[in-house]
Tab-separated table of N, CA and C in Angstrom:
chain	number	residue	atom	x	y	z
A	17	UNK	N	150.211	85.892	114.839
A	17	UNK	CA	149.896	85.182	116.057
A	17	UNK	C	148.891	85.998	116.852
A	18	UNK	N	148.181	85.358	117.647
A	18	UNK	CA	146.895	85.641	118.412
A	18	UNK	C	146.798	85.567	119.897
A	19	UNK	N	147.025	86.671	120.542
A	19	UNK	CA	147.602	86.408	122.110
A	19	UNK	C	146.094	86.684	122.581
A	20	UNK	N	145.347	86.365	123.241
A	20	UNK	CA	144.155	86.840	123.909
A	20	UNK	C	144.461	86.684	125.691
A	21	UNK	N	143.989	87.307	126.113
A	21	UNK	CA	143.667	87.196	128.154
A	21	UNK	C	142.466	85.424	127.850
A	22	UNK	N	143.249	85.087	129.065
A	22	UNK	CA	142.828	83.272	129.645
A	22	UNK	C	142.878	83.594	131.277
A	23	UNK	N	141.837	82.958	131.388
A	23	UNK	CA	141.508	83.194	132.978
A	23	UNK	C	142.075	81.594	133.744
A	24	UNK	N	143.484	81.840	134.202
A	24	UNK	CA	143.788	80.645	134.918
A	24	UNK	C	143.775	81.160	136.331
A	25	UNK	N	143.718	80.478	136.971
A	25	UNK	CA	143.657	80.284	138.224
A	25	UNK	C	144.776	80.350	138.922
A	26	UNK	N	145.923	79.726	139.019
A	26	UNK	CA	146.871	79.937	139.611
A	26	UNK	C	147.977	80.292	138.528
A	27	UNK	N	148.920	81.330	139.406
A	27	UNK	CA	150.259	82.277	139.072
A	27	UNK	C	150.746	81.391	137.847
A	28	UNK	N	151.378	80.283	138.636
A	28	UNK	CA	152.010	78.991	137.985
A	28	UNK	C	151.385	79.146	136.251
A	29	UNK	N	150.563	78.658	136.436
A	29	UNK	CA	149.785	78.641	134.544
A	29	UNK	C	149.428	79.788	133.946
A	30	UNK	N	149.199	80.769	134.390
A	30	UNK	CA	149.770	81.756	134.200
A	30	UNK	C	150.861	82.219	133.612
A	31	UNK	N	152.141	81.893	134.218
A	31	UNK	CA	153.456	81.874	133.878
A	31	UNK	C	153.296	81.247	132.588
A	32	UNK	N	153.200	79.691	132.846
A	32	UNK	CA	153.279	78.965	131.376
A	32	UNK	C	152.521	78.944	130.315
A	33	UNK	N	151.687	79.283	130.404
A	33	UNK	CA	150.917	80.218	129.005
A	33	UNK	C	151.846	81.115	128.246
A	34	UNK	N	151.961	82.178	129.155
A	34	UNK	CA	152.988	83.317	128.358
A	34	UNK	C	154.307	82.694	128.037
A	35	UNK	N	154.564	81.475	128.585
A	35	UNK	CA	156.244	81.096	128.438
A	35	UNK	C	155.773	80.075	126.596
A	36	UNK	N	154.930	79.457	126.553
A	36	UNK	CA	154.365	78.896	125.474
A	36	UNK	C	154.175	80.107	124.593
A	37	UNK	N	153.468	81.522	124.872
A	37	UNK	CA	153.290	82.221	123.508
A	37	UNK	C	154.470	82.499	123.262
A	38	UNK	N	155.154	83.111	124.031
A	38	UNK	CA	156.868	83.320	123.642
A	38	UNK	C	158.085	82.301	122.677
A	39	UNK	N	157.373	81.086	123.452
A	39	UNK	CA	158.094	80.143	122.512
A	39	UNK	C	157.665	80.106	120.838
A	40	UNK	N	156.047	80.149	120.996
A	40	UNK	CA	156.132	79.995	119.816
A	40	UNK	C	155.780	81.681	118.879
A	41	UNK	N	156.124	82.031	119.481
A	41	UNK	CA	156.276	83.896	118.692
A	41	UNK	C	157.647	83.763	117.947
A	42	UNK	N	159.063	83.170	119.430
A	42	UNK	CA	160.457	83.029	119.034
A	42	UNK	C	160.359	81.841	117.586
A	43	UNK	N	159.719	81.131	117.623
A	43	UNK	CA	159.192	79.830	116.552
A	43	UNK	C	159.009	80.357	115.313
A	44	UNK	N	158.389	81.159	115.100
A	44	UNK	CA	157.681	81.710	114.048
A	44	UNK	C	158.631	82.936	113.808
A	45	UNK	N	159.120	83.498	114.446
A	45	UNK	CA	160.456	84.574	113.705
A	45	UNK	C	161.617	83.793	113.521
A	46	UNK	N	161.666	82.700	114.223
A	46	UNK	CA	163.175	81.800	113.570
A	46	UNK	C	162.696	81.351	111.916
A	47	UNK	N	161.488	80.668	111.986
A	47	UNK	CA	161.245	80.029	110.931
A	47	UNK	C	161.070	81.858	109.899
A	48	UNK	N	160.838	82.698	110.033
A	48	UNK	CA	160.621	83.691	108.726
A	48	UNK	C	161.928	84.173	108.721
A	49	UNK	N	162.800	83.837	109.172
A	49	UNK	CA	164.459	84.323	109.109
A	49	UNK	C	164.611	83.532	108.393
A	50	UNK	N	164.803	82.100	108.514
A	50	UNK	CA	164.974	80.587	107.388
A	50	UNK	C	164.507	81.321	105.811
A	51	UNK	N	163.279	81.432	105.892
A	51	UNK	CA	162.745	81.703	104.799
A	51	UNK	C	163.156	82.982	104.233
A	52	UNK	N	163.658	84.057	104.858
A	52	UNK	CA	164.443	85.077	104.447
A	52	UNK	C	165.258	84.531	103.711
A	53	UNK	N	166.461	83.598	104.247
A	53	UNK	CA	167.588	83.775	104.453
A	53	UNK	C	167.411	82.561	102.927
A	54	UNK	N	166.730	82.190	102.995
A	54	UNK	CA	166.678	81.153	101.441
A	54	UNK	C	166.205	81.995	100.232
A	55	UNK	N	166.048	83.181	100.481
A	55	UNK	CA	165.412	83.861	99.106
A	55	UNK	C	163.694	84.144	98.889
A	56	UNK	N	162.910	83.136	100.235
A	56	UNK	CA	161.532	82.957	100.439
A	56	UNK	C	160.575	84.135	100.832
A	57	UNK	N	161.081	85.557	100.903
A	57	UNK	CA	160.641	86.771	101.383
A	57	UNK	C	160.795	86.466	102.845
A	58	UNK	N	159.753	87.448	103.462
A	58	UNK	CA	159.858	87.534	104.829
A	58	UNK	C	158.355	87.213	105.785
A	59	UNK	N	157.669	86.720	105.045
A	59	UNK	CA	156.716	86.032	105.643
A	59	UNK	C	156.205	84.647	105.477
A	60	UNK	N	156.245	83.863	106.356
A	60	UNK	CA	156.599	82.863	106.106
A	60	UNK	C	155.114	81.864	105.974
A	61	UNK	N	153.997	82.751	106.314
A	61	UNK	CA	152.724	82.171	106.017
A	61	UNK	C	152.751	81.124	105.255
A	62	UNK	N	152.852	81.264	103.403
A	62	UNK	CA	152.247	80.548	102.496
A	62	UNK	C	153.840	79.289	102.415
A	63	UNK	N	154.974	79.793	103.053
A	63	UNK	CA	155.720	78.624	103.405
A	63	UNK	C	155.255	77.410	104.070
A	64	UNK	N	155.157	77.776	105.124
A	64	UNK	CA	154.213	76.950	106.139
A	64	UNK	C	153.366	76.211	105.561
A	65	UNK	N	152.208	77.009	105.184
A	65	UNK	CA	150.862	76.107	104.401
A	65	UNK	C	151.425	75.085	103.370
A	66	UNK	N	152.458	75.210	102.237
A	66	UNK	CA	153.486	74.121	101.683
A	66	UNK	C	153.803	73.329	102.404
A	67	UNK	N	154.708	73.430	103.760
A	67	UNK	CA	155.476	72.210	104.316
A	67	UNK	C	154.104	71.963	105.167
A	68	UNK	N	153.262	72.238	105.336
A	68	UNK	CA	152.344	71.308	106.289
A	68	UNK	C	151.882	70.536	105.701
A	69	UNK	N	151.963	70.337	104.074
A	69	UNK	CA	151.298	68.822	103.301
A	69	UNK	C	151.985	67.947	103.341
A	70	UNK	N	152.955	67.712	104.223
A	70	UNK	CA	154.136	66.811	104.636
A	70	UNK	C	152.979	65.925	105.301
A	71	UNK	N	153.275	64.410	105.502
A	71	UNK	CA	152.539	63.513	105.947
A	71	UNK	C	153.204	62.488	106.181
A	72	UNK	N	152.809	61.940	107.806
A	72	UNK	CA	153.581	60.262	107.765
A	72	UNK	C	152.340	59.346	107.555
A	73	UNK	N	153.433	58.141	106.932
A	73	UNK	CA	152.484	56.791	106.658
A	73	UNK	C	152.935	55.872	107.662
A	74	UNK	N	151.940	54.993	108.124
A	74	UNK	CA	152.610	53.642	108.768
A	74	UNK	C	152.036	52.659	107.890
A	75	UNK	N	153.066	52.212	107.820
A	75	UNK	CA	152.717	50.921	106.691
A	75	UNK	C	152.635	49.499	107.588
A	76	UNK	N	151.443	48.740	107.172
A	76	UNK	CA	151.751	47.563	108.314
A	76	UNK	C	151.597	46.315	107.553
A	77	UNK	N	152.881	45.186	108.138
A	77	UNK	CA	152.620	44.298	107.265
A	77	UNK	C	152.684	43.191	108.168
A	78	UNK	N	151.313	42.024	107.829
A	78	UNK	CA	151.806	41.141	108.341
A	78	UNK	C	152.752	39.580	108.139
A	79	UNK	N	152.949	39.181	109.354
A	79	UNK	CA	154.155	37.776	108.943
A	79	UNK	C	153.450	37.021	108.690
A	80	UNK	N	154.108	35.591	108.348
A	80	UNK	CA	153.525	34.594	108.487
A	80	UNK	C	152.995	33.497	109.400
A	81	UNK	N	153.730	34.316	110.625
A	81	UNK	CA	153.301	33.988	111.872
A	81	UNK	C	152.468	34.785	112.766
A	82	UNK	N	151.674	35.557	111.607
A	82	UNK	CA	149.996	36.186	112.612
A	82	UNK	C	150.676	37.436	112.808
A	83	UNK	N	152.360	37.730	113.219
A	83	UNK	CA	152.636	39.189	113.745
A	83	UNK	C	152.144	40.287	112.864
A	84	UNK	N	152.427	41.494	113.147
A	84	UNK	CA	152.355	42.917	112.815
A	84	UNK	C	153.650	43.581	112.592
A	85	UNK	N	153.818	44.084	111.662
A	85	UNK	CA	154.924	44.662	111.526
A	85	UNK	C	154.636	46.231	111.653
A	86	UNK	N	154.971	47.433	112.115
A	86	UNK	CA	154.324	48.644	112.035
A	86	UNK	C	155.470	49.280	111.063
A	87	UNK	N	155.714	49.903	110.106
A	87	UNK	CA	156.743	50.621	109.171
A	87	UNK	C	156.345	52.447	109.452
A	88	UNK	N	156.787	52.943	110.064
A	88	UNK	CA	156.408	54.403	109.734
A	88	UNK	C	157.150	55.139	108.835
A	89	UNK	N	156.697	55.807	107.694
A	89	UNK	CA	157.629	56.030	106.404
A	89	UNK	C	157.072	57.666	106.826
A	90	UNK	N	157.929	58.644	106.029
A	90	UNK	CA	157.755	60.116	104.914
A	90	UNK	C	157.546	59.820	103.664
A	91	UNK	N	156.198	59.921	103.172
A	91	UNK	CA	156.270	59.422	101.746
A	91	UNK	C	157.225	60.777	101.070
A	92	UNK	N	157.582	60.428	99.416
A	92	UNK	CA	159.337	61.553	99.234
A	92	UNK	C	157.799	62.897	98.796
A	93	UNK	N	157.839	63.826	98.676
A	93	UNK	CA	157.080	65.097	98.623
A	93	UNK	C	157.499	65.492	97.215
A	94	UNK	N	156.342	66.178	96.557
A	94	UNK	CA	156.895	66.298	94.661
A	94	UNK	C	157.542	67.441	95.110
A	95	UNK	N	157.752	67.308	93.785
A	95	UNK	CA	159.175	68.419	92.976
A	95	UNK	C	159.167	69.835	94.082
A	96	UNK	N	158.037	70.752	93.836
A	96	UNK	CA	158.012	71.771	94.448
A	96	UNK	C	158.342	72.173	95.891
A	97	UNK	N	157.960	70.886	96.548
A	97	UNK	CA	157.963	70.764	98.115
A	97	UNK	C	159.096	70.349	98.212
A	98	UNK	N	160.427	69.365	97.571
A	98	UNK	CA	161.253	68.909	97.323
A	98	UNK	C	162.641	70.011	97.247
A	99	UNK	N	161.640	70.935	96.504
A	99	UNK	CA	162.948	72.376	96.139
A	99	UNK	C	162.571	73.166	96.837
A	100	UNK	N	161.632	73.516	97.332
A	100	UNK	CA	161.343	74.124	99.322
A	100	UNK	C	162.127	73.828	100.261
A	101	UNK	N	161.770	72.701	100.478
A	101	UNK	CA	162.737	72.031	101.432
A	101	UNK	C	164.444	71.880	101.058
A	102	UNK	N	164.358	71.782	100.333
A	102	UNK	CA	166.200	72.205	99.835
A	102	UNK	C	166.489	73.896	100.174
A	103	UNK	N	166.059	74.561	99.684
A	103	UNK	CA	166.228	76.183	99.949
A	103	UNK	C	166.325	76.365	101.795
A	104	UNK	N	165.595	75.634	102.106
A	104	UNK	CA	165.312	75.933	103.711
A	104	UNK	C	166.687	75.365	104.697
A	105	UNK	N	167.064	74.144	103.421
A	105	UNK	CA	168.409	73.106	104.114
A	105	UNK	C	167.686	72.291	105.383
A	106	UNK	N	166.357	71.882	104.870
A	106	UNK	CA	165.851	70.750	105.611
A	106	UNK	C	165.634	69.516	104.810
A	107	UNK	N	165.855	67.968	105.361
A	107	UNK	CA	165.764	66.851	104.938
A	107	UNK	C	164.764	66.084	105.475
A	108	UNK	N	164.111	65.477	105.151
A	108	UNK	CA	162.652	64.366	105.364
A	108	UNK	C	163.821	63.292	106.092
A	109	UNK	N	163.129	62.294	106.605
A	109	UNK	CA	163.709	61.221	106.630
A	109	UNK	C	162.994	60.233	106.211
A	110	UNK	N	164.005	58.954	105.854
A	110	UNK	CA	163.288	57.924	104.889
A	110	UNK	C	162.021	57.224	105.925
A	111	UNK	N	162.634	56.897	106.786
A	111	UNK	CA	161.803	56.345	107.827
A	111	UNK	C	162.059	56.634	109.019
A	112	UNK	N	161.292	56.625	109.792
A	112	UNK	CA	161.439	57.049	111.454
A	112	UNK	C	161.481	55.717	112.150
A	113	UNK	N	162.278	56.138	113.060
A	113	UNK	CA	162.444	54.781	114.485
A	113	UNK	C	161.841	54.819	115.420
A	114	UNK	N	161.242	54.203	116.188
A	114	UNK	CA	161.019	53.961	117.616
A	114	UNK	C	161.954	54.746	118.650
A	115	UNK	N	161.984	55.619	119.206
A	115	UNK	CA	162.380	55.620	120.066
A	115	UNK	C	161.686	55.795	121.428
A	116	UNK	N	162.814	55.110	122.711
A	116	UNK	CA	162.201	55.108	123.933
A	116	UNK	C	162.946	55.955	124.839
A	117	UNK	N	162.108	56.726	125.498
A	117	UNK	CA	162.891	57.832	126.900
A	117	UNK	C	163.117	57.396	127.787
């Protein structure tokens, strides 16, 4: 990770900059513990670069009444990425929902 000096202006953003590198410093040593802890060594670089070929699809279909249907899928990931993600004890999901806050 890459911390450099940012010239903000007020205290406030300031603060939340450093509260963001922290988060994701804590991010990145949780995730190389995972990968420890599965047998994956202790750097979790070329892990990462694997699970980032993860990709969603939206599939759209239409009715017969002119609508849109929007489908957002995980297409399933081959073999290798498949037995990654098992070692790690993470699951894809088949499809994602809508949700509203």
């Amino acid at each position: 990770l890459h911390l450099r000096p940012l010239w903000h202006q007020k205290d406030d953003r300031i603060k939340a900059h450093i509260f963001v590198c922290f988060l994701s410093f804590a991010l990145w040593k949780t995730f190389g513990l995972m990968c420890k802890r599965a047998g994956l060594g202790d750097e979790p670089r070329r892990v990462f670069d694997e699970i980032k070929k993860i990709c969603m699809v939206d599939v759209v279909l239409t009715t017969t009444e002119g609508k849109e249907l929007k489908i957002r899928t995980v297409p399933r990931p081959d073999k290798p990425l498949q037995i990654l993600l098992h070692k790690l004890g993470l699951r894809l999901p088949e499809r994602l929902t809508k949700r509203i806050l």
